[in-house]
PDB file of C-alpha atoms in Angstrom:
ATOM      1  CA  TYR A  27     197.773 -28.296  32.168  1.00 80.00           C
ATOM      2  CA  ARG A  28     194.398 -26.632  32.321  1.00 80.00           C
ATOM      3  CA  GLY A  29     192.946 -26.855  35.840  1.00 85.00           C
ATOM      4  CA  VAL A  30     196.324 -27.598  37.445  1.00 91.00           C
ATOM      5  CA  VAL A  31     198.313 -25.306  39.731  1.00 94.00           C
ATOM      6  CA  SER A  32     202.000 -25.800  38.967  1.00 96.00           C
ATOM      7  CA  VAL A  33     204.196 -25.450  42.075  1.00 97.00           C
ATOM      8  CA  ALA A  34     207.927 -24.759  42.406  1.00 97.00           C
ATOM      9  CA  SER A  35     209.912 -25.208  45.616  1.00 97.00           C
ATOM     10  CA  THR A  36     211.791 -22.567  47.589  1.00 97.00           C
ATOM     11  CA  ASP A  37     214.004 -22.661  50.642  1.00 96.00           C
ATOM     12  CA  ASN A  38     213.500 -20.648  53.838  1.00 93.00           C
ATOM     13  CA  GLY A  39     215.098 -17.604  52.181  1.00 94.00           C
ATOM     14  CA  ASP A  40     212.700 -17.615  49.200  1.00 95.00           C
ATOM     15  CA  LEU A  41     215.449 -18.915  46.903  1.00 97.00           C
ATOM     16  CA  LYS A  42     214.604 -21.580  44.341  1.00 97.00           C
ATOM     17  CA  SER A  43     215.412 -24.989  45.771  1.00 97.00           C
ATOM     18  CA  GLY A  44     218.244 -26.615  43.833  1.00 95.00           C
ATOM     19  CA  PHE A  45     216.065 -29.579  42.861  1.00 96.00           C
ATOM     20  CA  SER A  46     212.970 -27.554  41.935  1.00 96.00           C
ATOM     21  CA  ASN A  47     211.258 -27.262  38.622  1.00 94.00           C
ATOM     22  CA  TYR A  48     210.981 -23.776  37.111  1.00 95.00           C
ATOM     23  CA  GLY A  49     209.716 -22.119  33.966  1.00 94.00           C
ATOM     24  CA  THR A  50     207.094 -19.808  32.563  1.00 90.00           C
ATOM     25  CA  THR A  51     204.365 -22.375  33.277  1.00 91.00           C
ATOM     26  CA  ILE A  52     204.938 -22.278  37.060  1.00 95.00           C
ATOM     27  CA  ASP A  53     201.985 -20.667  38.847  1.00 94.00           C
ATOM     28  CA  VAL A  54     203.237 -20.418  42.436  1.00 96.00           C
ATOM     29  CA  SER A  55     206.136 -21.296  44.704  1.00 97.00           C
ATOM     30  CA  ALA A  56     206.027 -22.654  48.226  1.00 97.00           C
ATOM     31  CA  PRO A  57     208.564 -23.756  50.828  1.00 96.00           C
ATOM     32  CA  GLY A  58     209.816 -27.241  49.998  1.00 96.00           C
ATOM     33  CA  SER A  59     213.331 -27.499  51.422  1.00 96.00           C
ATOM     34  CA  SER A  60     213.935 -29.072  54.831  1.00 95.00           C
ATOM     35  CA  ILE A  61     210.279 -29.322  55.821  1.00 95.00           C
ATOM     36  CA  TYR A  62     209.712 -31.043  59.163  1.00 95.00           C
ATOM     37  CA  ASN A  63     207.309 -33.831  58.404  1.00 93.00           C
ATOM     38  CA  THR A  64     205.891 -37.129  59.587  1.00 93.00           C
ATOM     39  CA  TRP A  65     207.957 -40.143  58.606  1.00 94.00           C
ATOM     40  CA  GLN A  66     207.998 -43.898  58.904  1.00 96.00           C
ATOM     41  CA  ASN A  67     207.595 -45.827  62.166  1.00 96.00           C
ATOM     42  CA  ASP A  68     205.943 -42.947  64.030  1.00 96.00           C
ATOM     43  CA  THR A  69     208.930 -40.624  63.579  1.00 97.00           C
ATOM     44  CA  TYR A  70     209.595 -37.230  62.064  1.00 97.00           C
ATOM     45  CA  ALA A  71     212.165 -36.150  59.479  1.00 96.00           C
ATOM     46  CA  TYR A  72     213.234 -33.124  57.477  1.00 96.00           C
ATOM     47  CA  LEU A  73     212.154 -33.742  53.893  1.00 95.00           C
ATOM     48  CA  SER A  74     212.695 -31.771  50.698  1.00 96.00           C
ATOM     49  CA  GLY A  75     211.005 -31.715  47.334  1.00 93.00           C
ATOM     50  CA  THR A  76     208.228 -30.206  45.327  1.00 92.00           C
ATOM     51  CA  SER A  77     206.282 -32.972  47.054  1.00 92.00           C
ATOM     52  CA  MET A  78     206.665 -30.838  50.193  1.00 95.00           C
ATOM     53  CA  ALA A  79     205.759 -27.551  48.455  1.00 96.00           C
ATOM     54  CA  SER A  80     202.623 -28.917  46.792  1.00 95.00           C
ATOM     55  CA  PRO A  81     200.835 -29.951  50.022  1.00 95.00           C
ATOM     56  CA  LEU A  82     201.468 -26.489  51.478  1.00 95.00           C
ATOM     57  CA  THR A  83     199.877 -24.994  48.383  1.00 97.00           C
ATOM     58  CA  ALA A  84     196.966 -27.445  48.593  1.00 96.00           C
ATOM     59  CA  SER A  85     196.400 -26.489  52.231  1.00 96.00           C
ATOM     60  CA  VAL A  86     196.133 -22.798  51.345  1.00 97.00           C
ATOM     61  CA  ALA A  87     193.736 -23.772  48.541  1.00 96.00           C
ATOM     62  CA  GLY A  88     191.652 -25.593  51.171  1.00 96.00           C
ATOM     63  CA  LEU A  89     191.626 -22.481  53.349  1.00 97.00           C
ATOM     64  CA  ILE A  90     190.431 -20.442  50.366  1.00 96.00           C
ATOM     65  CA  PHE A  91     187.630 -22.920  49.636  1.00 94.00           C
ATOM     66  CA  ALA A  92     186.548 -22.805  53.286  1.00 96.00           C
ATOM     67  CA  HIS A  93     186.746 -19.003  53.560  1.00 95.00           C
ATOM     68  CA  PHE A  94     184.922 -18.235  50.278  1.00 93.00           C
ATOM     69  CA  PRO A  95     181.935 -20.592  49.924  1.00 91.00           C
ATOM     70  CA  GLY A  96     180.897 -21.026  46.312  1.00 91.00           C
ATOM     71  CA  ILE A  97     184.289 -20.188  44.847  1.00 92.00           C
ATOM     72  CA  THR A  98     185.242 -22.278  41.806  1.00 92.00           C
ATOM     73  CA  PRO A  99     188.457 -24.297  41.516  1.00 94.00           C
ATOM     74  CA  GLU A 100     189.645 -21.918  38.788  1.00 92.00           C
ATOM     75  CA  GLN A 101     189.087 -18.942  41.097  1.00 93.00           C
ATOM     76  CA  VAL A 102     190.994 -20.684  43.904  1.00 94.00           C
ATOM     77  CA  GLY A 103     193.993 -21.155  41.605  1.00 94.00           C
ATOM     78  CA  GLU A 104     193.861 -17.547  40.487  1.00 93.00           C
ATOM     79  CA  ARG A 105     193.520 -16.267  44.063  1.00 95.00           C
ATOM     80  CA  LEU A 106     196.587 -18.340  45.020  1.00 95.00           C
ATOM     81  CA  ARG A 107     198.507 -16.880  42.086  1.00 93.00           C
ATOM     82  CA  VAL A 108     197.583 -13.197  42.311  1.00 93.00           C
ATOM     83  CA  THR A 109     197.814 -12.842  46.105  1.00 95.00           C
ATOM     84  CA  GLY A 110     201.256 -14.433  46.344  1.00 95.00           C
ATOM     85  CA  ASP A 111     204.459 -12.544  47.078  1.00 95.00           C
ATOM     86  CA  ASP A 112     206.836 -11.651  44.265  1.00 95.00           C
ATOM     87  CA  ILE A 113     210.177 -13.369  44.946  1.00 95.00           C
ATOM     88  CA  SER A 114     211.787 -12.604  41.597  1.00 92.00           C
ATOM     89  CA  GLY A 115     214.157 -10.097  43.243  1.00 93.00           C
ATOM     90  CA  SER A 116     215.648 -12.936  45.283  1.00 94.00           C
ATOM     91  CA  ASN A 117     215.935 -15.139  42.185  1.00 95.00           C
ATOM     92  CA  PRO A 118     217.367 -13.005  39.354  1.00 95.00           C
ATOM     93  CA  SER A 119     218.522 -16.109  37.443  1.00 95.00           C
ATOM     94  CA  TYR A 120     214.881 -17.225  37.141  1.00 94.00           C
ATOM     95  CA  PRO A 121     212.915 -14.184  35.920  1.00 91.00           C
ATOM     96  CA  ASN A 122     209.189 -14.942  35.669  1.00 89.00           C
ATOM     97  CA  MET A 123     209.912 -18.643  36.190  1.00 94.00           C
ATOM     98  CA  LEU A 124     208.868 -19.258  39.814  1.00 96.00           C
ATOM     99  CA  GLY A 125     205.410 -17.726  39.979  1.00 95.00           C
ATOM    100  CA  LYS A 126     204.645 -15.946  43.232  1.00 95.00           C
ATOM    101  CA  ARG A 127     205.260 -17.490  46.648  1.00 96.00           C
ATOM    102  CA  ILE A 128     201.975 -18.455  48.279  1.00 97.00           C
ATOM    103  CA  ASN A 129     200.732 -16.193  51.060  1.00 97.00           C
ATOM    104  CA  ALA A 130     197.819 -17.618  53.066  1.00 97.00           C
ATOM    105  CA  GLN A 131     197.098 -14.356  54.902  1.00 96.00           C
ATOM    106  CA  LYS A 132     196.843 -12.335  51.679  1.00 96.00           C
ATOM    107  CA  ALA A 133     194.877 -15.090  49.929  1.00 96.00           C
ATOM    108  CA  LEU A 134     192.194 -14.845  52.610  1.00 95.00           C
ATOM    109  CA  ALA A 135     192.350 -11.121  53.394  1.00 94.00           C
ATOM    110  CA  THR A 136     192.471  -9.594  49.913  1.00 91.00           C
ATOM    111  CA  ALA A 137     188.892  -8.473  49.333  1.00 87.00           C
ATOM    112  CA  THR A 138     188.829  -8.013  45.567  1.00 86.00           C
ATOM    113  CA  PRO A 139     191.853  -9.481  43.791  1.00 87.00           C
ATOM    114  CA  VAL A 140     191.906  -9.002  40.034  1.00 83.00           C
ATOM    115  CA  SER A 141     192.842 -11.699  37.552  1.00 85.00           C
ATOM    116  CA  VAL A 142     192.298 -11.190  33.844  1.00 85.00           C
ATOM    117  CA  ARG A 143     193.907 -13.942  31.759  1.00 83.00           C
ATOM    118  CA  ALA A 144     194.461 -14.326  28.043  1.00 81.00           C
ATOM    119  CA  VAL A 145     192.704 -17.550  27.081  1.00 84.00           C
ATOM    120  CA  ALA A 146     193.305 -17.500  23.327  1.00 87.00           C
ATOM    121  CA  VAL A 147     195.876 -15.684  21.191  1.00 87.00           C
ATOM    122  CA  THR A 148     196.135 -15.774  17.406  1.00 87.00           C
ATOM    123  CA  PHE A 149     198.498 -13.987  15.040  1.00 85.00           C
ATOM    124  CA  SER A 150     197.903 -13.321  11.350  1.00 87.00           C
ATOM    125  CA  ASP A 151     200.314 -11.674   8.951  1.00 86.00           C
ATOM    126  CA  ALA A 152     199.294  -9.348   6.117  1.00 85.00           C
ATOM    127  CA  SER A 153     200.487 -11.726   3.373  1.00 85.00           C
ATOM    128  CA  GLY A 154     198.609 -14.670   4.889  1.00 83.00           C
ATOM    129  CA  ASP A 155     201.534 -17.061   4.494  1.00 86.00           C
ATOM    130  CA  GLY A 156     202.145 -17.467   8.235  1.00 80.00           C
ATOM    131  CA  ILE A 157     205.671 -16.061   7.980  1.00 83.00           C
ATOM    132  CA  ILE A 158     206.218 -12.739   9.694  1.00 81.00           C
ATOM    133  CA  VAL A 159     208.891 -10.766   7.875  1.00 83.00           C
ATOM    134  CA  SER A 160     210.488  -7.462   8.762  1.00 84.00           C
ATOM    135  CA  GLY A 161     208.126  -4.548   8.209  1.00 84.00           C
ATOM    136  CA  GLU A 162     205.043  -6.728   7.747  1.00 84.00           C
ATOM    137  CA  VAL A 163     201.832  -5.813   9.549  1.00 87.00           C
ATOM    138  CA  VAL A 164     200.689  -8.457  12.025  1.00 85.00           C
ATOM    139  CA  THR A 165     197.243  -8.649  13.572  1.00 88.00           C
ATOM    140  CA  VAL A 166     197.017 -10.044  17.086  1.00 87.00           C
ATOM    141  CA  ASN A 167     193.651 -11.285  18.342  1.00 88.00           C
ATOM    142  CA  VAL A 168     193.367 -12.012  22.052  1.00 88.00           C
ATOM    143  CA  ILE A 169     190.414 -13.299  24.042  1.00 88.00           C
ATOM    144  CA  PHE A 170     190.561 -12.416  27.745  1.00 88.00           C
ATOM    145  CA  LYS A 171     188.659 -13.889  30.677  1.00 86.00           C
ATOM    146  CA  ASN A 172     188.066 -12.061  33.952  1.00 87.00           C
ATOM    147  CA  VAL A 173     188.354 -14.779  36.610  1.00 86.00           C
ATOM    148  CA  LEU A 174     187.995 -12.877  39.891  1.00 87.00           C
ATOM    149  CA  SER A 175     186.874  -9.334  40.751  1.00 80.00           C
ATOM    150  CA  ALA A 176     185.768  -6.591  38.408  1.00 81.00           C
ATOM    151  CA  ALA A 177     188.694  -4.967  36.610  1.00 83.00           C
ATOM    152  CA  THR A 178     188.909  -1.322  35.632  1.00 81.00           C
ATOM    153  CA  SER A 179     191.545   0.592  33.670  1.00 81.00           C
ATOM    154  CA  LEU A 180     192.995  -2.636  32.286  1.00 80.00           C
ATOM    155  CA  VAL A 181     196.249  -2.057  30.384  1.00 83.00           C
ATOM    156  CA  ILE A 182     197.474  -4.650  27.896  1.00 81.00           C
ATOM    157  CA  GLY A 183     201.012  -4.621  26.504  1.00 79.00           C
ATOM    158  CA  LEU A 184     203.217  -6.622  24.188  1.00 75.00           C
ATOM    159  CA  GLU A 185     206.737  -7.536  25.193  1.00 72.00           C
ATOM    160  CA  ASN A 186     209.605  -8.876  23.123  1.00 66.00           C
ATOM    161  CA  LYS A 187     211.551 -11.423  25.149  1.00 65.00           C
ATOM    162  CA  ASN A 188     214.052 -12.613  22.529  1.00 62.00           C
ATOM    163  CA  ASN A 189     216.336  -9.532  22.690  1.00 59.00           C
ATOM    164  CA  LYS A 190     216.782  -9.645  18.889  1.00 58.00           C
ATOM    165  CA  ALA A 191     214.700  -6.644  17.971  1.00 55.00           C
ATOM    166  CA  ASN A 192     212.713  -3.873  19.595  1.00 53.00           C
ATOM    167  CA  VAL A 193     208.938  -4.069  19.374  1.00 47.00           C
TER     168      VAL A 193
END
């Protein structure tokens, strides 16, 4: 959803928690397995869930808001996302499906993180019938938004993820 940071859960080894959500819409990951937490009747317990990972993410968002007065909620989400640590090497079964693991130190210390996002993408085929056939010319129109720091030497690429044909 627009304006929402989607959070997956990892364990203490940066592996996806068995119960966690995952997918291309995940923005960030955070520890969510066996988190020592307050519990009922003035006790403590080890709890697991994305409901443990989300408060950790929210706390780093709070640190970002406090450290960068005037920052917008959208910029906080982008700073969380782009300053995180890539854990895809530890999770080869979930390529590009866990976002980056939050990193509070980098979120606060990175002076000029860059985040340019595609906000609208449209395709049109030469015949105008909406069906893209082999050999047909397709026009791709993309509108980008620069959310954080100034970007230079921006490189845009297209990638085929269906493994059925080379693009």
